[in-house]
Short mmCIF file of N, CA, C and O in Angstrom, two decimals:
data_model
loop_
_atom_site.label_atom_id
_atom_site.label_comp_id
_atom_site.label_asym_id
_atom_site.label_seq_id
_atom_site.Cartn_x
_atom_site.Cartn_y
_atom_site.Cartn_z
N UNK A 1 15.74 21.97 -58.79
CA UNK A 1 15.88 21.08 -57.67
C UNK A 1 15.19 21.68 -56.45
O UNK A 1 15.52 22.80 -56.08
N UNK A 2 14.27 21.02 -55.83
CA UNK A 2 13.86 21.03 -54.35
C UNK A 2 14.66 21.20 -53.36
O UNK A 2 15.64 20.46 -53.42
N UNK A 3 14.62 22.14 -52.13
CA UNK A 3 15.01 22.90 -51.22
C UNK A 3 14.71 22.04 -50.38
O UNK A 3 13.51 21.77 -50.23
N UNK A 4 15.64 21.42 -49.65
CA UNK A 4 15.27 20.31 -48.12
C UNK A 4 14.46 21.15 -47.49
O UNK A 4 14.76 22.33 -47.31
N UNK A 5 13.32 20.59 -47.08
CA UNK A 5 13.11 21.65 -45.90
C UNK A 5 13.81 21.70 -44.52
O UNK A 5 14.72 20.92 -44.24
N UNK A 6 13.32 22.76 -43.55
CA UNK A 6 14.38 22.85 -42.78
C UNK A 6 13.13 22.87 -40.68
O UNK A 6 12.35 23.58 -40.06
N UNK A 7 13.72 21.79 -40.59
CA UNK A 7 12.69 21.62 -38.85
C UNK A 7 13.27 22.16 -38.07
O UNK A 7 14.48 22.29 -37.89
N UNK A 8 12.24 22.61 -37.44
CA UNK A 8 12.31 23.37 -36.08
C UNK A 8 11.71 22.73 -34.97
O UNK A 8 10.95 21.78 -35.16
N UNK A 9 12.05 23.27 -33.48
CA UNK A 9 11.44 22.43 -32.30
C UNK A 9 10.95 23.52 -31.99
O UNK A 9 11.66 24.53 -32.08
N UNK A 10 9.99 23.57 -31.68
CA UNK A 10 8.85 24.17 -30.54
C UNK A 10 9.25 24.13 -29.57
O UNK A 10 9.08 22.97 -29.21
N UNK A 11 9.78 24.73 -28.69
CA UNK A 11 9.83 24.92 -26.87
C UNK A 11 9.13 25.26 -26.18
O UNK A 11 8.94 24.53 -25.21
N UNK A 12 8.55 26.21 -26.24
CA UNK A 12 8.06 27.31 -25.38
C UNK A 12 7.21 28.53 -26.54
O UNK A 12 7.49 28.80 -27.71
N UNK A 13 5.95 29.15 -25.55
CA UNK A 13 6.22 30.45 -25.95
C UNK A 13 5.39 31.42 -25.08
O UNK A 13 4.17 31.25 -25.07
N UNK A 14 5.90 32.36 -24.40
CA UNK A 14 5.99 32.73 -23.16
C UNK A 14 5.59 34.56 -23.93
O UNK A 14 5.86 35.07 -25.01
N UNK A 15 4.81 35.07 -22.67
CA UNK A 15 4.64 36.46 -22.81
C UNK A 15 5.68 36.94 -22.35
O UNK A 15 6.48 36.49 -21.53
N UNK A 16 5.62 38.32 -23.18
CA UNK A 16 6.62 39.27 -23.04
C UNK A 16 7.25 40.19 -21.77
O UNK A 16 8.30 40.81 -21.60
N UNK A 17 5.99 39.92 -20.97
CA UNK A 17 6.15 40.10 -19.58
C UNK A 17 6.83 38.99 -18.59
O UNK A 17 6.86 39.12 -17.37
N UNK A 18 7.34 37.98 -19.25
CA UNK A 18 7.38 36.73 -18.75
C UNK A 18 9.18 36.27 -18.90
O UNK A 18 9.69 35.16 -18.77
N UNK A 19 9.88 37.73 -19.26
CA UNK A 19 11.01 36.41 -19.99
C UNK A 19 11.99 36.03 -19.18
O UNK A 19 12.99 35.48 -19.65
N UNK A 20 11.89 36.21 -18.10
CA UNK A 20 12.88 34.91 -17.16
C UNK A 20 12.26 33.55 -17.47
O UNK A 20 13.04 32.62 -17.32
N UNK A 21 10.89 33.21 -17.91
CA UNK A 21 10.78 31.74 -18.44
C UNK A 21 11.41 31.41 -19.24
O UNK A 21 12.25 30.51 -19.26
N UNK A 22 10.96 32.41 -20.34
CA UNK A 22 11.37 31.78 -21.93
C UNK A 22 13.02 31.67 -21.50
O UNK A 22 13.43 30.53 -21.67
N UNK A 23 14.04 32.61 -20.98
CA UNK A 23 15.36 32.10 -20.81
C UNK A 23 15.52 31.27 -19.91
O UNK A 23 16.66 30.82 -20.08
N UNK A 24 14.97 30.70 -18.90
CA UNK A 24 15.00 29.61 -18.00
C UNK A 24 14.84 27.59 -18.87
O UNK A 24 15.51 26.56 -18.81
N UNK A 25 13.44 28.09 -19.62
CA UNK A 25 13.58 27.46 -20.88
C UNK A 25 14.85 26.84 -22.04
O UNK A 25 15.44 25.79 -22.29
N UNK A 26 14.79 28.66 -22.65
CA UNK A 26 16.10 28.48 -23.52
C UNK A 26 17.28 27.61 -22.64
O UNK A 26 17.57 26.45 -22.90
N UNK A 27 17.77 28.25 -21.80
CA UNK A 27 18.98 27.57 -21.37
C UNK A 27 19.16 26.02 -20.53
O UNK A 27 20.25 25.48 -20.35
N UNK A 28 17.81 25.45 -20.07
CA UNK A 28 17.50 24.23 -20.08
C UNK A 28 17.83 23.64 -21.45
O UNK A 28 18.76 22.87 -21.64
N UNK A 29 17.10 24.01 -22.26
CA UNK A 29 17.29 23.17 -23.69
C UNK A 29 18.59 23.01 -24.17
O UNK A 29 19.04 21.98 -24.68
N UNK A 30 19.40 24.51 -23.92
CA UNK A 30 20.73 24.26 -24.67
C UNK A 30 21.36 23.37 -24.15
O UNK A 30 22.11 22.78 -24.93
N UNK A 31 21.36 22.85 -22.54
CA UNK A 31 22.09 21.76 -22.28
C UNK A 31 22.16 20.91 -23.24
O UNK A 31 23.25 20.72 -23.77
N UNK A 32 20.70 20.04 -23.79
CA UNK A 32 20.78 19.21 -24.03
C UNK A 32 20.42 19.08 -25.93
O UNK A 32 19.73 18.30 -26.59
N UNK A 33 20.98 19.81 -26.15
CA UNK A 33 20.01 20.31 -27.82
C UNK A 33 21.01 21.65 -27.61
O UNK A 33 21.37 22.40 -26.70
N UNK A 34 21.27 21.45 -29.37
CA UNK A 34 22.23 23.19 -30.13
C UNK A 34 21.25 23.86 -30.79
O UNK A 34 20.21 23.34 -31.19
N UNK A 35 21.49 24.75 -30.87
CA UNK A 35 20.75 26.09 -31.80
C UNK A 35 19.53 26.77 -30.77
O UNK A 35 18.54 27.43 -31.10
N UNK A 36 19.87 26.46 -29.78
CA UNK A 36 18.27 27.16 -29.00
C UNK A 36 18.71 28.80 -29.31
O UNK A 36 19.81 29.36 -29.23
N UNK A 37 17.48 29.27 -29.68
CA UNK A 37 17.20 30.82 -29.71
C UNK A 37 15.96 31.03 -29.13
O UNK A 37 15.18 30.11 -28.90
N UNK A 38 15.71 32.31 -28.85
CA UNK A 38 14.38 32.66 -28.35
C UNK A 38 14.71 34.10 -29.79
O UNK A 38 15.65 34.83 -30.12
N UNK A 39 13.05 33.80 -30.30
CA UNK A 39 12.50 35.18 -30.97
C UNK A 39 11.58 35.72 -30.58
O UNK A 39 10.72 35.24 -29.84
N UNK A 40 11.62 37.18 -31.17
CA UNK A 40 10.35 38.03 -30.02
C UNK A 40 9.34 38.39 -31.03
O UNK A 40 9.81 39.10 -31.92
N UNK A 41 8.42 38.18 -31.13
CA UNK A 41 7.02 38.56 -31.61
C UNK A 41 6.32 39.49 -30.98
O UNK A 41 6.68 40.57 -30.51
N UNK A 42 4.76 38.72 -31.02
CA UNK A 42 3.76 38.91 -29.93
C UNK A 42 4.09 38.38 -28.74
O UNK A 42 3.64 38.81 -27.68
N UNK A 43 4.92 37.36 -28.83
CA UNK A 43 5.26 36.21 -27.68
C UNK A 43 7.02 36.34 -27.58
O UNK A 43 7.82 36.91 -28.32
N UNK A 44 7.18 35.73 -26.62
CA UNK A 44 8.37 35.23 -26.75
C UNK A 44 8.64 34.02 -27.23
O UNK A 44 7.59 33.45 -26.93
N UNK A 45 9.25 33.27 -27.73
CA UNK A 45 9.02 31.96 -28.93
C UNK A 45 10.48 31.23 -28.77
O UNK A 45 11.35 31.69 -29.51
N UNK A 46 10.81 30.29 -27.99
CA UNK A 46 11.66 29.67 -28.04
C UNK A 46 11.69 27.94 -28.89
O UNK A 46 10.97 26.94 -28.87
N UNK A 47 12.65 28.24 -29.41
CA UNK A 47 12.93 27.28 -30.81
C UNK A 47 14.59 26.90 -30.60
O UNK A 47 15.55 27.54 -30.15
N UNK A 48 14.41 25.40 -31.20
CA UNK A 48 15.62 24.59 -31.56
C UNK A 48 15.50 24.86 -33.07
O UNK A 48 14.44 24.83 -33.70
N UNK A 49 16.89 25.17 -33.65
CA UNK A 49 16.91 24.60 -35.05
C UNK A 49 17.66 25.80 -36.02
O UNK A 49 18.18 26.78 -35.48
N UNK A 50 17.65 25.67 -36.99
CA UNK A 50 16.98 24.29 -38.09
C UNK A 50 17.66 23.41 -38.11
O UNK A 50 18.78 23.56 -37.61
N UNK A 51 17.35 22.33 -38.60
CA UNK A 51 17.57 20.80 -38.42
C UNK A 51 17.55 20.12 -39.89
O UNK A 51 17.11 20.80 -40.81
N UNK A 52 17.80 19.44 -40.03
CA UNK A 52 17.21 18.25 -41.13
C UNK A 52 16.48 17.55 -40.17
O UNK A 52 16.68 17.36 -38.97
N UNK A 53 15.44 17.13 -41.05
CA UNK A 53 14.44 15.78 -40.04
C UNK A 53 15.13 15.11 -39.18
O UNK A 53 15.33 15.36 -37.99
N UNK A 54 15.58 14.05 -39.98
CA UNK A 54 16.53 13.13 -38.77
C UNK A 54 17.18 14.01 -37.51
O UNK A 54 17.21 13.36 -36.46
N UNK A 55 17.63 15.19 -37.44
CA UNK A 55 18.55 15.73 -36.43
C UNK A 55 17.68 16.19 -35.42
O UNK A 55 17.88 16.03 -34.21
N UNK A 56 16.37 16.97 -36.12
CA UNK A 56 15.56 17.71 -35.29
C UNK A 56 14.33 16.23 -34.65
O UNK A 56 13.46 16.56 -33.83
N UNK A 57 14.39 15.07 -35.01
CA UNK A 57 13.63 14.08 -34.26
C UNK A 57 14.74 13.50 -33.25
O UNK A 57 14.17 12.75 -32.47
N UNK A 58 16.57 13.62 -32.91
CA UNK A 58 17.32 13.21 -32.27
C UNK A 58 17.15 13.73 -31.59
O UNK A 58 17.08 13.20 -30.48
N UNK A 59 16.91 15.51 -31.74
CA UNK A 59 17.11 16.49 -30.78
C UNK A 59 16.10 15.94 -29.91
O UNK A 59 16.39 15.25 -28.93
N UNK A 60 14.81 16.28 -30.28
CA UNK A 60 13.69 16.23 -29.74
C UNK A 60 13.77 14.64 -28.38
O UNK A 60 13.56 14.56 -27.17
N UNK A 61 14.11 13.84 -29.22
CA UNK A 61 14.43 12.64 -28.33
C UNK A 61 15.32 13.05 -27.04
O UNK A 61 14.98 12.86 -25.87
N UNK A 62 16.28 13.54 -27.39
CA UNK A 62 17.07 13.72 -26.45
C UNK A 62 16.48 15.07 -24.98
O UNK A 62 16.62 15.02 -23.76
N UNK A 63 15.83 16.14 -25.89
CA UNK A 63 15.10 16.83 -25.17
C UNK A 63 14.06 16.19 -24.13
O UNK A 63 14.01 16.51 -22.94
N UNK A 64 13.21 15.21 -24.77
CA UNK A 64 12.13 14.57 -24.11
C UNK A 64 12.42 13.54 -22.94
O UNK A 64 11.55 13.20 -22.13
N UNK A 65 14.08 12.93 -22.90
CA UNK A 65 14.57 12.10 -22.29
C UNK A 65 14.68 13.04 -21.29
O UNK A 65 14.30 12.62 -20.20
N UNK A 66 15.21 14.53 -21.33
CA UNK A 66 15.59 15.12 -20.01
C UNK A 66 14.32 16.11 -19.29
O UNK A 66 14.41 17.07 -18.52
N UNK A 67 13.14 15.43 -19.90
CA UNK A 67 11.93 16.38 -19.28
C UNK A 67 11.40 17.23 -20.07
O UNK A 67 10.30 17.67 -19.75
N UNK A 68 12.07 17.73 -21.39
CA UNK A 68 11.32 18.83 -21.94
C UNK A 68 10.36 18.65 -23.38
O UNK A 68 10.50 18.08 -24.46
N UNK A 69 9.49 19.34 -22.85
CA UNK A 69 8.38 18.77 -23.99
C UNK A 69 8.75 20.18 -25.23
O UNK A 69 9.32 21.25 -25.04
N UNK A 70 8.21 19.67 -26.34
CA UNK A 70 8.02 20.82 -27.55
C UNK A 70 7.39 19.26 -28.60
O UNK A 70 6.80 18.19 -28.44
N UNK A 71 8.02 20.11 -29.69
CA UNK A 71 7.09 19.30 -31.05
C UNK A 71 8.16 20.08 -32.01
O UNK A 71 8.93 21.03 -31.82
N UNK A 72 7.77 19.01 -33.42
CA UNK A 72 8.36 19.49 -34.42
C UNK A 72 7.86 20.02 -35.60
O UNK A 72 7.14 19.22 -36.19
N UNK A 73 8.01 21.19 -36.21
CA UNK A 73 7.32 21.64 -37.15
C UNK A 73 8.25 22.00 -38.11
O UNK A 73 9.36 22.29 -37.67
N UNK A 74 8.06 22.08 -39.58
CA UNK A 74 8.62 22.50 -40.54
C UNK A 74 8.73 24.00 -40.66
O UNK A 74 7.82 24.60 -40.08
N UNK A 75 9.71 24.83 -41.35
CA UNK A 75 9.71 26.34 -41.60
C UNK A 75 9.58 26.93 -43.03
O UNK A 75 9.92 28.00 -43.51
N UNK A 76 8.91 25.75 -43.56
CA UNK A 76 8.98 25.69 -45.11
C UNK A 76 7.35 26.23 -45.09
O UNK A 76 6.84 25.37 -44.37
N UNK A 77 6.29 27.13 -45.47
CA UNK A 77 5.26 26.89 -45.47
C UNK A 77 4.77 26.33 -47.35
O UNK A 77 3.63 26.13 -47.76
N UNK A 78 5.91 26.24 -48.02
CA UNK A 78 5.48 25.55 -49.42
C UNK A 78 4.86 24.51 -49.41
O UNK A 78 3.81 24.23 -49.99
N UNK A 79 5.72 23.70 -48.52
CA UNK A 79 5.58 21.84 -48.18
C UNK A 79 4.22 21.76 -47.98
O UNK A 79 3.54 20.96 -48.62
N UNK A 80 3.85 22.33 -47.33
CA UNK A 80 2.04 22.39 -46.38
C UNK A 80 1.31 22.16 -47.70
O UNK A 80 0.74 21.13 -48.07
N UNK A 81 1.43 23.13 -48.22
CA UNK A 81 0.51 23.49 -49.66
C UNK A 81 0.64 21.99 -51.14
O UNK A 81 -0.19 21.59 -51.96
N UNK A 82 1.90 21.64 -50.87
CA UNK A 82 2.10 20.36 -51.34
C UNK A 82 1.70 18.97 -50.99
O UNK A 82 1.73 17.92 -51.62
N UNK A 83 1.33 19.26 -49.85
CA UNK A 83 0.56 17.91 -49.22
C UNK A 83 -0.78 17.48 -49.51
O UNK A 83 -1.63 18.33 -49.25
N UNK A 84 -1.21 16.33 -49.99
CA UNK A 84 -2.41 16.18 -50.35
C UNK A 84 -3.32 16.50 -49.48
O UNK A 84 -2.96 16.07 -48.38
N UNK A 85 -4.64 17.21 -49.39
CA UNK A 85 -5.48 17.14 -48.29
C UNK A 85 -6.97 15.89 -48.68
O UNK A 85 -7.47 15.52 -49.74
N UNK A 86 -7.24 15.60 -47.32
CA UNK A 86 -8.37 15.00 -47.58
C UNK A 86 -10.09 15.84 -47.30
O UNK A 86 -10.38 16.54 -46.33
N UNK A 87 -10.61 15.64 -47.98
CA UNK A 87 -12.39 16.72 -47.22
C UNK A 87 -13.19 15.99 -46.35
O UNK A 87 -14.19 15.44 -46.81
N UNK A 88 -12.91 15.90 -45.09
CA UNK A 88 -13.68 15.19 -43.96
C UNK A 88 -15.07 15.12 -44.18
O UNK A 88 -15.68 14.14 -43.73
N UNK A 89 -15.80 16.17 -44.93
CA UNK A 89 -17.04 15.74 -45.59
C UNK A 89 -17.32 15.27 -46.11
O UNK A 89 -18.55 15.22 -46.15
N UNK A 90 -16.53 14.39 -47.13
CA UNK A 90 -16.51 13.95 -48.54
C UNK A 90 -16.72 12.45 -47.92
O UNK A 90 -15.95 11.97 -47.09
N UNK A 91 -17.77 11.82 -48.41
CA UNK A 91 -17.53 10.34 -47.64
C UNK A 91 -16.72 9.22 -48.98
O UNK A 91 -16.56 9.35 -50.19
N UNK A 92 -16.35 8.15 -47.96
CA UNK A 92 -15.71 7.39 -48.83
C UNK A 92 -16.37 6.63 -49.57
O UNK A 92 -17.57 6.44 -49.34
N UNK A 93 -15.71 6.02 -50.68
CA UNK A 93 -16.03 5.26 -51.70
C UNK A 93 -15.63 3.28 -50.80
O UNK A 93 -15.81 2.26 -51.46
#
């Protein structure tokens, strides 16, 4: 059996020299949206989630209603590889 995948929101992602944003960020979001974390990389990386689809497109709604922009991406990188691609070179039939 197949593994739901699991969405994430994009918030932010802020240098390391920078992190009164990324938490100015984070804690904007948590108002309005659960699971905000910030992870540290190269960047600082603030994220909603994981989600099931439906939850992480409510979140996002609800985020976008109060001003804050992000996007939604999957944390599955299998799914990617499962998706048909098309070859922009390839002309059509």
């Amino acid at each position: 059996m197949k593994k739901d995948a699991k969405y994430m929101i994009m918030l932010g992602m802020f240098a390391k020299n920078t992190p009164e944003y990324a938490a100015k960020r984070k804690d904007e979001a948590a108002e309005h949206c659960a699971k905000v974390n910030i992870t540290e990389g190269d960047y600082l990386v603030v994220n909603a989630g994981p989600f099931s689809k439906v939850d992480a497109e409510d979140n996002l709604a609800k985020l976008k209603e109060n001003g804050l922009e992000g996007y939604i991406y999957t944390s599955e990188k299998e799914k990617a590889a499962e998706e048909p691609t098309e070859d922009p070179m390839q002309p059509e039939n």
